């Protein structure tokens, strides 16, 4: 079986991103036109606030302008790289908001809940993690490797299929059947 080659759209986006890395403003405008809706959706999903998402989207393209020269098409597709930049910017905003809330006046400290999990919660979490690993170990090797790569590395179906040299439909089936098996195993 052969792996799928990148689509023309994917190759075109990668070339535009490389041009951005060389200071091409028209290429940045083209990248923005092609990807801003998707990246805005990523930001909005994480932040759940339209105004914040718009600000983070702007910060994202500033970072793209500054760091596009570091994009390596051998490591990730252009859209994956762009989504990662947007996601990281949105998560940075979430973290910054948490820090700002923690810097509230001390007189309201009694109202702030203790975020440290109890010992019982730690034990339950450890048991859940152990159960998940036990169930993962029971899966077929292809399913197990695909699920671990998808969820631990954030690889897409397309990336996984290319890495494993299988058709996209096969990869989707492996993951779907593996997740169904996991759900059944964890429900026992």
mmCIF file of C-alpha atoms in Angstrom, residues 3-4 14 21 34 52 57 60 69 72-73 78 80 85 116 118 131-132 134 157 160 162 165 167 170-171 175 186:
data_model
loop_
_atom_site.group_PDB
_atom_site.id
_atom_site.type_symbol
_atom_site.label_atom_id
_atom_site.label_comp_id
_atom_site.label_asym_id
_atom_site.label_seq_id
_atom_site.Cartn_x
_atom_site.Cartn_y
_atom_site.Cartn_z
ATOM 1 C CA UNK A 3 0.806 6.578 1.298
ATOM 2 C CA UNK A 4 -1.191 9.449 -0.097
ATOM 3 C CA UNK A 14 3.189 25.251 2.186
ATOM 4 C CA UNK A 21 9.104 33.298 5.770
ATOM 5 C CA UNK A 34 -7.116 30.718 3.044
ATOM 6 C CA UNK A 52 -10.659 37.381 22.721
ATOM 7 C CA UNK A 57 -6.104 35.477 15.752
ATOM 8 C CA UNK A 60 -1.344 34.426 15.570
ATOM 9 C CA UNK A 69 10.869 30.938 8.246
ATOM 10 C CA UNK A 72 9.461 22.790 7.922
ATOM 11 C CA UNK A 73 7.125 20.923 5.530
ATOM 12 C CA UNK A 78 1.301 23.981 6.640
ATOM 13 C CA UNK A 80 -1.028 21.759 11.031
ATOM 14 C CA UNK A 85 0.525 28.416 16.363
ATOM 15 C CA UNK A 116 -5.377 21.053 44.548
ATOM 16 C CA UNK A 118 -7.495 15.570 47.252
ATOM 17 C CA UNK A 131 -7.063 1.184 33.507
ATOM 18 C CA UNK A 132 -6.667 3.198 30.293
ATOM 19 C CA UNK A 134 -4.310 -1.713 30.461
ATOM 20 C CA UNK A 157 -5.912 10.891 10.287
ATOM 21 C CA UNK A 160 -1.211 8.861 10.493
ATOM 22 C CA UNK A 162 0.848 8.623 5.471
ATOM 23 C CA UNK A 165 1.492 3.758 4.568
ATOM 24 C CA UNK A 167 -5.264 4.314 2.980
ATOM 25 C CA UNK A 170 -8.154 2.111 6.870
ATOM 26 C CA UNK A 171 -6.647 4.527 9.391
ATOM 27 C CA UNK A 175 -8.994 4.366 15.259
ATOM 28 C CA UNK A 186 -13.193 0.939 30.333
#
